[in-house]
PDB file of C-alpha atoms and ligand atoms in Angstrom:
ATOM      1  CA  UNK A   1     -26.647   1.379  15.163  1.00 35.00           C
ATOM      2  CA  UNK A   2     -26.050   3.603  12.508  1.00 32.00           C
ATOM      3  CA  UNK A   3     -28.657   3.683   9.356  1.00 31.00           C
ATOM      4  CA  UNK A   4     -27.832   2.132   5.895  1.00 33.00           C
ATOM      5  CA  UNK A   5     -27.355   5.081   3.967  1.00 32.00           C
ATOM      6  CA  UNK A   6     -24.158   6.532   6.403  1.00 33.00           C
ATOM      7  CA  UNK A   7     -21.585   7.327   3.945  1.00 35.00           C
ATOM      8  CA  UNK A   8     -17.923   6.072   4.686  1.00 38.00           C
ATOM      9  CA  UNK A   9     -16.044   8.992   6.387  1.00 41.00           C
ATOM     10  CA  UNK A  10     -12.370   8.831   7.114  1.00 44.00           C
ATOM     11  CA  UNK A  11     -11.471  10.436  10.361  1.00 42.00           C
ATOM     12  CA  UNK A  12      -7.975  11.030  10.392  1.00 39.00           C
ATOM     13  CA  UNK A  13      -5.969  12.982   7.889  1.00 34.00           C
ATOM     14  CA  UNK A  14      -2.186  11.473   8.972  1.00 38.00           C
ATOM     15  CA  UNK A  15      -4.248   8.750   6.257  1.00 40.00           C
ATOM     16  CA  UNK A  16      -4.001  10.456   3.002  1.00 44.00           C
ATOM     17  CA  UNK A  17      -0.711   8.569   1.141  1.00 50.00           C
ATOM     18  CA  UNK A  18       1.138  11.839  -0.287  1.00 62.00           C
ATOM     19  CA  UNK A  19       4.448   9.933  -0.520  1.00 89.00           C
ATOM     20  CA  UNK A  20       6.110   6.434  -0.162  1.00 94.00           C
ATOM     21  CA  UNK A  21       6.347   6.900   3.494  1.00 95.00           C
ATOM     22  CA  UNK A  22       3.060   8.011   4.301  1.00 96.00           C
ATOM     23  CA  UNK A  23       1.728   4.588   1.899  1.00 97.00           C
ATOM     24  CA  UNK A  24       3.931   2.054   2.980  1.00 98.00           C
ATOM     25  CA  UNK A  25       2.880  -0.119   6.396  1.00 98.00           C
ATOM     26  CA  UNK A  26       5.423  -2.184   8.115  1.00 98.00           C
ATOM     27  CA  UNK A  27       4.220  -5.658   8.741  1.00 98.00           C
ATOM     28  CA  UNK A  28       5.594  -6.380  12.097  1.00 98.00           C
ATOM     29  CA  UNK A  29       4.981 -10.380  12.330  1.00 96.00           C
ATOM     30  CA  UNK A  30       7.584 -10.917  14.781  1.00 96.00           C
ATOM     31  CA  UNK A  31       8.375 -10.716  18.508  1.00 97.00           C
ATOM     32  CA  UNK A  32       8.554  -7.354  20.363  1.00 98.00           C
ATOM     33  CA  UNK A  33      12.066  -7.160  20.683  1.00 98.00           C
ATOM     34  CA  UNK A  34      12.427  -7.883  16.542  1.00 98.00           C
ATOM     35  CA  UNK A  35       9.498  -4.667  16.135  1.00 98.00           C
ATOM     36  CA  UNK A  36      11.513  -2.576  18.518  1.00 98.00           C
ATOM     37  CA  UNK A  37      14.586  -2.916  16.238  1.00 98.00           C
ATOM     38  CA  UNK A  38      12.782  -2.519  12.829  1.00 98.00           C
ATOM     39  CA  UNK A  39      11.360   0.394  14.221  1.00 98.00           C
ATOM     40  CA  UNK A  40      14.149   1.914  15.103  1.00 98.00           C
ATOM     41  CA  UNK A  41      16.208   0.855  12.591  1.00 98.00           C
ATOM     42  CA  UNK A  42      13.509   2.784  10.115  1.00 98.00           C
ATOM     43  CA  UNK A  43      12.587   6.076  11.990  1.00 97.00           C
ATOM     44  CA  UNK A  44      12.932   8.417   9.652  1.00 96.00           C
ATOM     45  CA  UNK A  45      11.848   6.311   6.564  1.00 96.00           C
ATOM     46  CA  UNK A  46       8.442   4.531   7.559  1.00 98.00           C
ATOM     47  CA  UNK A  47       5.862   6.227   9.195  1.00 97.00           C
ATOM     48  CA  UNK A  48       3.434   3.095   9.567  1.00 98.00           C
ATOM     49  CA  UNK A  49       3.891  -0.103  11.423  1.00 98.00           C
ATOM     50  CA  UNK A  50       1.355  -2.692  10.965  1.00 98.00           C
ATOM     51  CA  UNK A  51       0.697  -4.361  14.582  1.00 98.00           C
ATOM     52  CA  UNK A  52      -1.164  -8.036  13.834  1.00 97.00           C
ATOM     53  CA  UNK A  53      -2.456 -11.095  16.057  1.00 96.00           C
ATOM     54  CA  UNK A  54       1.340 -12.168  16.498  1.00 94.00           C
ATOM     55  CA  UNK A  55       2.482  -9.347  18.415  1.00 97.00           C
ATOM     56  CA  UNK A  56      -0.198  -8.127  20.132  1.00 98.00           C
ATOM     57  CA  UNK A  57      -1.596 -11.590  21.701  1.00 97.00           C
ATOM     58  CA  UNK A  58       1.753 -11.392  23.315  1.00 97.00           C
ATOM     59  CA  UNK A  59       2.335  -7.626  24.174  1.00 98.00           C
ATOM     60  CA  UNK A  60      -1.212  -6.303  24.264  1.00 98.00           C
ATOM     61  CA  UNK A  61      -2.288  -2.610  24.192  1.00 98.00           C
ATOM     62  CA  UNK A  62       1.473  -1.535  25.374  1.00 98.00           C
ATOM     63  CA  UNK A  63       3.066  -2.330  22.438  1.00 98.00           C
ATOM     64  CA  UNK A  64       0.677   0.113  20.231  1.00 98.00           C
ATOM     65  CA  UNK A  65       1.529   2.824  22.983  1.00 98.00           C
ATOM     66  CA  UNK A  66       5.076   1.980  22.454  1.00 98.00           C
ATOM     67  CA  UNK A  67       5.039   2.115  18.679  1.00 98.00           C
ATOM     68  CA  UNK A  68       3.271   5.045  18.967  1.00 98.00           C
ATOM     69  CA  UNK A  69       5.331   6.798  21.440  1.00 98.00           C
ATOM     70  CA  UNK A  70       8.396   6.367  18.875  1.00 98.00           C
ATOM     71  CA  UNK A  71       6.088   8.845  16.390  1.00 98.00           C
ATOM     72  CA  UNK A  72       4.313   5.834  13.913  1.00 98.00           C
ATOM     73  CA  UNK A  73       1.062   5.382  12.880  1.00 98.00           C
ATOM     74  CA  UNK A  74      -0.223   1.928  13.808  1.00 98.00           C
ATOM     75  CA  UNK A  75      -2.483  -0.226  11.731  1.00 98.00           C
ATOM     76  CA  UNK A  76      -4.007  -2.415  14.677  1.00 98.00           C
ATOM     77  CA  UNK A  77      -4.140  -5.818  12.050  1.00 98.00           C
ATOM     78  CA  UNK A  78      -6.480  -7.795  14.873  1.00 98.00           C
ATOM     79  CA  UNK A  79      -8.537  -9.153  11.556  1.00 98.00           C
ATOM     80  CA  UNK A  80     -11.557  -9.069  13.776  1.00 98.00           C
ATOM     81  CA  UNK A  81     -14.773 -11.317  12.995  1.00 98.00           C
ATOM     82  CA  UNK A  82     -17.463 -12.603  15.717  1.00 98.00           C
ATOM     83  CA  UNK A  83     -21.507 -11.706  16.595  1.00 98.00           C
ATOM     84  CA  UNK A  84     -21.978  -7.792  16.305  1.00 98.00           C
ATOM     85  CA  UNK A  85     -22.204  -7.435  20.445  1.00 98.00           C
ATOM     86  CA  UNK A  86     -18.368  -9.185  20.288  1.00 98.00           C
ATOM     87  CA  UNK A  87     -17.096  -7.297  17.934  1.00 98.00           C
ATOM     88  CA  UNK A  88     -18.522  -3.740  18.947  1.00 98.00           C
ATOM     89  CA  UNK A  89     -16.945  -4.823  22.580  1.00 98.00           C
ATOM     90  CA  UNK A  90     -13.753  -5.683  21.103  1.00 98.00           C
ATOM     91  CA  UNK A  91     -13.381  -2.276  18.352  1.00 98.00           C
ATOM     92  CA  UNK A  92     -13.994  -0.656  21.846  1.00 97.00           C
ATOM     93  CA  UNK A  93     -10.772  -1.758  23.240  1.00 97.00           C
ATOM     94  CA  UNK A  94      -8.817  -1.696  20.246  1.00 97.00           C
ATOM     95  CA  UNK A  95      -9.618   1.892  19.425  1.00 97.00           C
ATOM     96  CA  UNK A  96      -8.932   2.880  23.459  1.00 96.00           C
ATOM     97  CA  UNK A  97      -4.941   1.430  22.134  1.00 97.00           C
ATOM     98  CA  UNK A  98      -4.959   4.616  20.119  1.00 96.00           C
ATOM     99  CA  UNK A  99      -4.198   2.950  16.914  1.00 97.00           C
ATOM    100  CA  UNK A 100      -5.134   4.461  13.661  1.00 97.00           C
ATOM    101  CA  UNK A 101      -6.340   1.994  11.943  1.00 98.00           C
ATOM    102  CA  UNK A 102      -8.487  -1.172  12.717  1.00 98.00           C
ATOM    103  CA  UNK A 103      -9.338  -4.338  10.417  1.00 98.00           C
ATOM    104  CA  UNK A 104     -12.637  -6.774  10.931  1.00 98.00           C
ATOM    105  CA  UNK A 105     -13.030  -9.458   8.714  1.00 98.00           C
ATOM    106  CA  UNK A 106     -16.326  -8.490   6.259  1.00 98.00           C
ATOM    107  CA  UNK A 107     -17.238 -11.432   5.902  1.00 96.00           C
ATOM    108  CA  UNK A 108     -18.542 -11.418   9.456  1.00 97.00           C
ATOM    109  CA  UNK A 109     -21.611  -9.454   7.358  1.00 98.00           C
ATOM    110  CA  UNK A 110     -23.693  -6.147   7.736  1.00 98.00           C
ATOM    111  CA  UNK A 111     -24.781  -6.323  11.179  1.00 98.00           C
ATOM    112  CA  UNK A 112     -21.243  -7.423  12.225  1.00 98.00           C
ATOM    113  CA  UNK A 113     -19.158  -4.299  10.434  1.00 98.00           C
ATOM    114  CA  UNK A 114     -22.395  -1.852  11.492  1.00 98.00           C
ATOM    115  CA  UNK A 115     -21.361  -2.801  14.911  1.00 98.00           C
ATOM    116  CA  UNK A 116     -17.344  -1.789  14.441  1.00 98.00           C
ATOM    117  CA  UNK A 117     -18.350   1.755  12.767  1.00 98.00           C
ATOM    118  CA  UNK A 118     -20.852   2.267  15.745  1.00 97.00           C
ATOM    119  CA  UNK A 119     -17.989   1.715  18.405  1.00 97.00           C
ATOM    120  CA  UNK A 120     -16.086   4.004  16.071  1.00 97.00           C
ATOM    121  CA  UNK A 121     -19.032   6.808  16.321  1.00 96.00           C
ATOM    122  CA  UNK A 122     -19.566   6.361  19.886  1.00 96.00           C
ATOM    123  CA  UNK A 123     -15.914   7.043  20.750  1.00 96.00           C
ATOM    124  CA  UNK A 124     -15.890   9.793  18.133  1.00 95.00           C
ATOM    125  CA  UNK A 125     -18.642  11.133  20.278  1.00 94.00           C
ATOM    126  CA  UNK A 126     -17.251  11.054  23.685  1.00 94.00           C
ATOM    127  CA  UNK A 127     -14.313  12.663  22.393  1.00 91.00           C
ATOM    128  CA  UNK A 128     -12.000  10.185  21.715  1.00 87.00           C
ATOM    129  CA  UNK A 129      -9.857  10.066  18.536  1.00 84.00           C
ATOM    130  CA  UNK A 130     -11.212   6.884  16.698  1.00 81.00           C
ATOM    131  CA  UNK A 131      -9.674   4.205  14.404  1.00 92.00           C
ATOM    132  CA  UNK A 132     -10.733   4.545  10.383  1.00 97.00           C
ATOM    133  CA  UNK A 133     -12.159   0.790  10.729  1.00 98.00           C
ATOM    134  CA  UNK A 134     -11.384  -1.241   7.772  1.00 98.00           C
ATOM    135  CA  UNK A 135     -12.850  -4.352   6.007  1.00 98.00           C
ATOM    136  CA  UNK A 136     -10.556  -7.602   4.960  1.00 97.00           C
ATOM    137  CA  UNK A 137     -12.393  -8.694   1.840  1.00 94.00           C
ATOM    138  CA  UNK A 138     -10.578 -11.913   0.537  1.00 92.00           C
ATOM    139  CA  UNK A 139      -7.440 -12.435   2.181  1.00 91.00           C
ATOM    140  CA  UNK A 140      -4.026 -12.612  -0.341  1.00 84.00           C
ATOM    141  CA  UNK A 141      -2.916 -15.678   0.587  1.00 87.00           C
ATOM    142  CA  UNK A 142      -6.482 -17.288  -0.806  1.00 91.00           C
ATOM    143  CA  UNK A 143      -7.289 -18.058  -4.744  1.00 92.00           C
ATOM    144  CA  UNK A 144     -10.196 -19.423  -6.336  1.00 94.00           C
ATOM    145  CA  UNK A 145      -9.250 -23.005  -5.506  1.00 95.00           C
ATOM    146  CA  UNK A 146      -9.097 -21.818  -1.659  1.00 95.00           C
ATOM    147  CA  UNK A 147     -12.100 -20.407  -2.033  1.00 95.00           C
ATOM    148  CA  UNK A 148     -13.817 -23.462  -3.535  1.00 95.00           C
ATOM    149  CA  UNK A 149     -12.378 -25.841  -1.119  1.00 96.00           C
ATOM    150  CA  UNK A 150     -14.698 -23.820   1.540  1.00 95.00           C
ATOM    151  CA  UNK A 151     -17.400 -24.016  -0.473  1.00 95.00           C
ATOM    152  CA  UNK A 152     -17.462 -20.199  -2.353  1.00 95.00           C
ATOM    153  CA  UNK A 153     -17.696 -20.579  -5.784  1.00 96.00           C
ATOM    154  CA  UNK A 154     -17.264 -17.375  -7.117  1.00 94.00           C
ATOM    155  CA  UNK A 155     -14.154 -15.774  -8.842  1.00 94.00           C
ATOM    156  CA  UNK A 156     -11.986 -13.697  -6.266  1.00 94.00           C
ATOM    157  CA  UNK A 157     -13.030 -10.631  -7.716  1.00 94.00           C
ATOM    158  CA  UNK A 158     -16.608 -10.954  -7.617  1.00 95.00           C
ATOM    159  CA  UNK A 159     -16.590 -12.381  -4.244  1.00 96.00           C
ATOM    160  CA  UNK A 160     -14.349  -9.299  -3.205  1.00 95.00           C
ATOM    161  CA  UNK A 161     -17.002  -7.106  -4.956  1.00 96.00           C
ATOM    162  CA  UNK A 162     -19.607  -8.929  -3.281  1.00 97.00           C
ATOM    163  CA  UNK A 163     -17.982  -8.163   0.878  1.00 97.00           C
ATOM    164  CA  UNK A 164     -17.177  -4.690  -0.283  1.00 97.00           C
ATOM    165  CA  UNK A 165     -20.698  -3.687  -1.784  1.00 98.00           C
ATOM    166  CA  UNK A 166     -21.755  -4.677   2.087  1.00 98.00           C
ATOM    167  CA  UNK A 167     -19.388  -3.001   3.478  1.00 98.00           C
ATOM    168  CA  UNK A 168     -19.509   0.002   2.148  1.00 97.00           C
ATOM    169  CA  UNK A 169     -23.446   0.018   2.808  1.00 98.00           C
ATOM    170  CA  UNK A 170     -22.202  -0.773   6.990  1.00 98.00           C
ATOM    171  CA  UNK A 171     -20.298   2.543   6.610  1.00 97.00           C
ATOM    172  CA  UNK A 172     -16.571   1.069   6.478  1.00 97.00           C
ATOM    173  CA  UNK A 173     -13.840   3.381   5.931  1.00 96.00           C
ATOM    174  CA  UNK A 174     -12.004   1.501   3.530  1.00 97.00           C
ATOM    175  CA  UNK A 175     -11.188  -1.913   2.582  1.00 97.00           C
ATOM    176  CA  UNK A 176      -8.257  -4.663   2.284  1.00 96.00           C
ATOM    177  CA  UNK A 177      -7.940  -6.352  -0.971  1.00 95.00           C
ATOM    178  CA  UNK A 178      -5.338  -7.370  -3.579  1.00 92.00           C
ATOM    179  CA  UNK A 179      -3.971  -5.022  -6.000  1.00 93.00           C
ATOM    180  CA  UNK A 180      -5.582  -6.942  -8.899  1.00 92.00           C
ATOM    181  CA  UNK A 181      -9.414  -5.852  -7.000  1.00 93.00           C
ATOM    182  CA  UNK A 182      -8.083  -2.411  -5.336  1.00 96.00           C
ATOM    183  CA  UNK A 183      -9.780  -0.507  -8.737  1.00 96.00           C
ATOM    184  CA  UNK A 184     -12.772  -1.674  -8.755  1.00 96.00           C
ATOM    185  CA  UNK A 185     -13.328  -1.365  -5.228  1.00 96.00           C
ATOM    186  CA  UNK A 186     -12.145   2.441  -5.122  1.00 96.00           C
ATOM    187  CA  UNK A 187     -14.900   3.147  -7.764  1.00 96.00           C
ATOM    188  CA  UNK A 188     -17.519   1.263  -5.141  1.00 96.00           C
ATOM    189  CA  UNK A 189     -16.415   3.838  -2.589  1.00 96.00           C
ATOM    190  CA  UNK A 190     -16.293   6.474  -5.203  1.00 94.00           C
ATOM    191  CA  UNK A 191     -12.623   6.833  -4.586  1.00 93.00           C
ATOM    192  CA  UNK A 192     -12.910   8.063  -0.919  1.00 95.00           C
ATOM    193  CA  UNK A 193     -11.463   6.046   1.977  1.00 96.00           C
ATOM    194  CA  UNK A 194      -8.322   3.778   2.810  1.00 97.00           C
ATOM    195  CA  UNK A 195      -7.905   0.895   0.062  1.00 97.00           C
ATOM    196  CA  UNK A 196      -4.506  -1.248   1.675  1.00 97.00           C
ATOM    197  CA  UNK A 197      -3.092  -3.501  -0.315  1.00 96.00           C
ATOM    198  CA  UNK A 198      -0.670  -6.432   0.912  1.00 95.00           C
ATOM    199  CA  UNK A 199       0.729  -9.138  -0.887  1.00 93.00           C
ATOM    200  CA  UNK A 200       3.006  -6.828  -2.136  1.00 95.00           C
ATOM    201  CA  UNK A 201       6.541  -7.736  -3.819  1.00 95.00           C
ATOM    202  CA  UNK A 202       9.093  -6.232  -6.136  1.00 93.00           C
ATOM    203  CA  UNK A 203       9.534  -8.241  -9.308  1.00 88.00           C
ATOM    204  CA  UNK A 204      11.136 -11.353  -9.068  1.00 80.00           C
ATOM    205  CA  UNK A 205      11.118 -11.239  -5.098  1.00 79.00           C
ATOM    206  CA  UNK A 206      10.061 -14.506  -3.189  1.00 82.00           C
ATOM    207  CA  UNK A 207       6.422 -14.642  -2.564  1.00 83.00           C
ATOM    208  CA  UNK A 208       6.462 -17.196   0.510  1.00 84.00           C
ATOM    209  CA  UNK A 209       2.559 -17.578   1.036  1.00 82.00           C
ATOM    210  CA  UNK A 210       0.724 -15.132  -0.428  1.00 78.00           C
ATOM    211  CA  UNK A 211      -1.266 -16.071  -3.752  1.00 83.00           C
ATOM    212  CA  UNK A 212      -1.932 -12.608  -5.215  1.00 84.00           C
ATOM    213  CA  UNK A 213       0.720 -10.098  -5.687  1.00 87.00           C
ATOM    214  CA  UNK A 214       2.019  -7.237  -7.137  1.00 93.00           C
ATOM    215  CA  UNK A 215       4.456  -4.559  -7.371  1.00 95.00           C
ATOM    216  CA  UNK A 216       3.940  -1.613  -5.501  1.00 96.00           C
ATOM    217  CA  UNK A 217       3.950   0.886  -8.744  1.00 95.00           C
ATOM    218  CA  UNK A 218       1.289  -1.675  -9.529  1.00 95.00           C
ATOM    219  CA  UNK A 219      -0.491  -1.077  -6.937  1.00 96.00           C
ATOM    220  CA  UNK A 220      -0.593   2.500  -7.048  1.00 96.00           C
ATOM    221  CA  UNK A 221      -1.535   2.775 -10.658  1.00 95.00           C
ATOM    222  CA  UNK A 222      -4.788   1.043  -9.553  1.00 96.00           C
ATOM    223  CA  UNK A 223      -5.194   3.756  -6.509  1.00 96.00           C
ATOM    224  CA  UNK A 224      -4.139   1.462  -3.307  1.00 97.00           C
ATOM    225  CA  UNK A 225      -3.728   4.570  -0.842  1.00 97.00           C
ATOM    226  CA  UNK A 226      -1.335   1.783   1.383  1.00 97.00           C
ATOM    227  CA  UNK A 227       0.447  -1.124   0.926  1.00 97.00           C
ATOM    228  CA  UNK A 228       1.258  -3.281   3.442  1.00 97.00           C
ATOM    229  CA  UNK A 229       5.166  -5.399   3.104  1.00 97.00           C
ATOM    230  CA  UNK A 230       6.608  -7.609   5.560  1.00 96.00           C
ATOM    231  CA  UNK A 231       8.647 -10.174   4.993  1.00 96.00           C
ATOM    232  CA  UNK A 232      10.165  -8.122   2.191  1.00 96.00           C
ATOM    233  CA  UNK A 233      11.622  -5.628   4.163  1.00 97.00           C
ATOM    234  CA  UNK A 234      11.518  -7.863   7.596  1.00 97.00           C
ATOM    235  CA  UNK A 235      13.809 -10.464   6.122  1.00 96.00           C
ATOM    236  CA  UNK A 236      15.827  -8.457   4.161  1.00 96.00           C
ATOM    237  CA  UNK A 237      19.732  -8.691   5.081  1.00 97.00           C
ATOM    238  CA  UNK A 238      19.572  -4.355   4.887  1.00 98.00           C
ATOM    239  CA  UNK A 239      16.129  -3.192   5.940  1.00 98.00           C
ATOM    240  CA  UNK A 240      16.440   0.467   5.091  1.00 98.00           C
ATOM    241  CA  UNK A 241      17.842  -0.577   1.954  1.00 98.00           C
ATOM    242  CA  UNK A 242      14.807  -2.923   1.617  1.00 97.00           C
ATOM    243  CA  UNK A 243      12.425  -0.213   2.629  1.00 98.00           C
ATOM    244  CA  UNK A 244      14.232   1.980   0.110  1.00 97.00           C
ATOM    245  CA  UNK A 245      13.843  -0.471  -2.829  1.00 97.00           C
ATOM    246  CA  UNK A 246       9.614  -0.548  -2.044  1.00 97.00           C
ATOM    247  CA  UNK A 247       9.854   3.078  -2.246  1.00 97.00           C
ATOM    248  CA  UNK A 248      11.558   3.761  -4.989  1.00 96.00           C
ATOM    249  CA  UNK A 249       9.585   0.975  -7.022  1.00 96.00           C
ATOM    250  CA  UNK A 250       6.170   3.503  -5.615  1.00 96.00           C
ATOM    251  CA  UNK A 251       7.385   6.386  -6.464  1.00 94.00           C
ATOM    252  CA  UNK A 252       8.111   5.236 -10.300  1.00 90.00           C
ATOM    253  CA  UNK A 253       4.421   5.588 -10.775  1.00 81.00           C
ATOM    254  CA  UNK A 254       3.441   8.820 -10.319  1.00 74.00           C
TER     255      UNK A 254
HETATM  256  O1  C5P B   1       5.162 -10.805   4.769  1.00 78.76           O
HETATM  257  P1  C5P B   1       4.073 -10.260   3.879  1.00 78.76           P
HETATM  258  O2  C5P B   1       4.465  -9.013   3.143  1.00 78.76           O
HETATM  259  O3  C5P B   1       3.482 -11.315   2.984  1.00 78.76           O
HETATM  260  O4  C5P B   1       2.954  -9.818   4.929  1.00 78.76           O
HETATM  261  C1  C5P B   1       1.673  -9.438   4.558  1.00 78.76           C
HETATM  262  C2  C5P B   1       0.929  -8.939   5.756  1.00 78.76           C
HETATM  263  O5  C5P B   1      -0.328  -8.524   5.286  1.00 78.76           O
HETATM  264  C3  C5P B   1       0.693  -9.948   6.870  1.00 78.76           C
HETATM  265  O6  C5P B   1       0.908  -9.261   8.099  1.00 78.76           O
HETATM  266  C4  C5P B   1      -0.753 -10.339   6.733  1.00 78.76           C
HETATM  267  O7  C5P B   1      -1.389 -10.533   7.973  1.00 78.76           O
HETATM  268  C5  C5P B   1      -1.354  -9.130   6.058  1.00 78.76           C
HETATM  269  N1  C5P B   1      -2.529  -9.395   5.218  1.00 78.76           N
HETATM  270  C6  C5P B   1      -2.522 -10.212   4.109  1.00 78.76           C
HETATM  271  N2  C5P B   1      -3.672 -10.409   3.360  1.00 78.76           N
HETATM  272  C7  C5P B   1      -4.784  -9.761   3.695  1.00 78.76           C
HETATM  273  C8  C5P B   1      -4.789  -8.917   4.810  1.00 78.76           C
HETATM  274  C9  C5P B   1      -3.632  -8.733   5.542  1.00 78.76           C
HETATM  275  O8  C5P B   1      -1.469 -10.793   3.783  1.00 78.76           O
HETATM  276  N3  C5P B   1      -5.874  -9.870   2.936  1.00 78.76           N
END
């Protein structure tokens, strides 16, 4: 395991957001033959596709080789949270997938998130290009009454505070939050690592489930390095144009 005092290091450069394209993450919630097309249909635009638990129950490791294959980053969204021997076992296989970034839940704790950035280390050390291994702090579709109803009584923020402050000490390489906590959590990490921010929509645009959002200008003035959009470009009637829209609404803040 590695010690407390480990300071978050990201390992892969393709990470640092220079423009819309290199901040914006596809959320591929759909089947494989819907990613295929939205990949396709946005080469050339997007250069990250965000792979989560309904896609890859179904396709596995071959649909990360796929994506990648086509030239994308991939954001492996597995949201991972179980004992520390689990979850080492299981950041294992998701790094062998090749994807460049992986999430675990923090609030699986210190020994749980020591255990992904050890996996991380180990196949850092055998050679192997490793996942930047990120922490979900609250998700965006929870606010304060969500959290009370399971028995957390803290504000969002502090409770996002709270995971991050852990996480950071467990050597995470960056955290997922909402754009209304992404600030104070890039001061925690002294403004080094991945801070991706969903629940993003333009104004006025439908927010289906999610509880906290916010513009992408928004959050980029308060240093998200990604965001993460799905529906909002997945359910769009012209994706690129979609696509387009988030972009342009990033780039106003400069
Ligand atoms: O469709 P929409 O843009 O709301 O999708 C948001 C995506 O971000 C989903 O894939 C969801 O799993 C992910 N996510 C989230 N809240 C978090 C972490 C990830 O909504 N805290």
């Amino acid at each position: 395991m590695l010690t407390d005092t480990q300071e978050a290091q990201v390992t892969s450069g393709s990470c640092d957001a220079r423009d819309a394209r290199d901040a914006i993450i596809v959320a591929l919630d759909c089947s494989k033959e819907e990613a295929l097309h939205v990949a396709r249909t946005l080469k050339g635009r997007a250069r990250w596709l965000k792979v989560g638990m309904t896609l890859y129950y179904k396709e596995g490791p071959a649909i990360v080789a796929e994506l990648k294959s086509m030239g994308y980053n991939v954001f492996l969204d597995l949201k991972l949270h179980d004992i520390p021997h689990q979850v080492h076992g299981a950041c294992q296989s998701a790094i062998a997938t090749g994807a460049d970034i992986i999430s675990i839940h923090a609030l699986g704790g210190y020994e749980m998130m020591n255990a992904a950035i050890t996996a991380a280390h180990e196949a850092r050390e055998a050679g192997a290009a490793a996942a930047n291994i990120i922490a979900i702090s609250v998700l965006t579709s929870m606010n304060e009454q969500a959290l009370n109803d399971i028995g957390i009584h803290a504000p969002v923020a502090d409770e996002v505070e709270t995971l991050a402050r852990v996480a950071k000490k467990a050597g995470i390489n960056g955290m997922v939050c909402s754009a209304w906590e992404v600030e104070r959590l890039s001061e925690l990490f002294c403004h080094k690592g991945l801070f991706v921010v969903p629940g993003i929509r333009l104004a006025n645009g439908e927010t289906n489930d999610q509880q906290r959002v916010a513009t992408p200008s928004f959050a980029k003035s308060h240093h998200a390095t990604h965001i993460v959009v799905g529906r909002p470009i997945l359910q769009a009637p012209d994706m690129c144009a979609a696509f387009d829209a988030i972009a342009a609404d990033w780039e106003r803040c400069s």
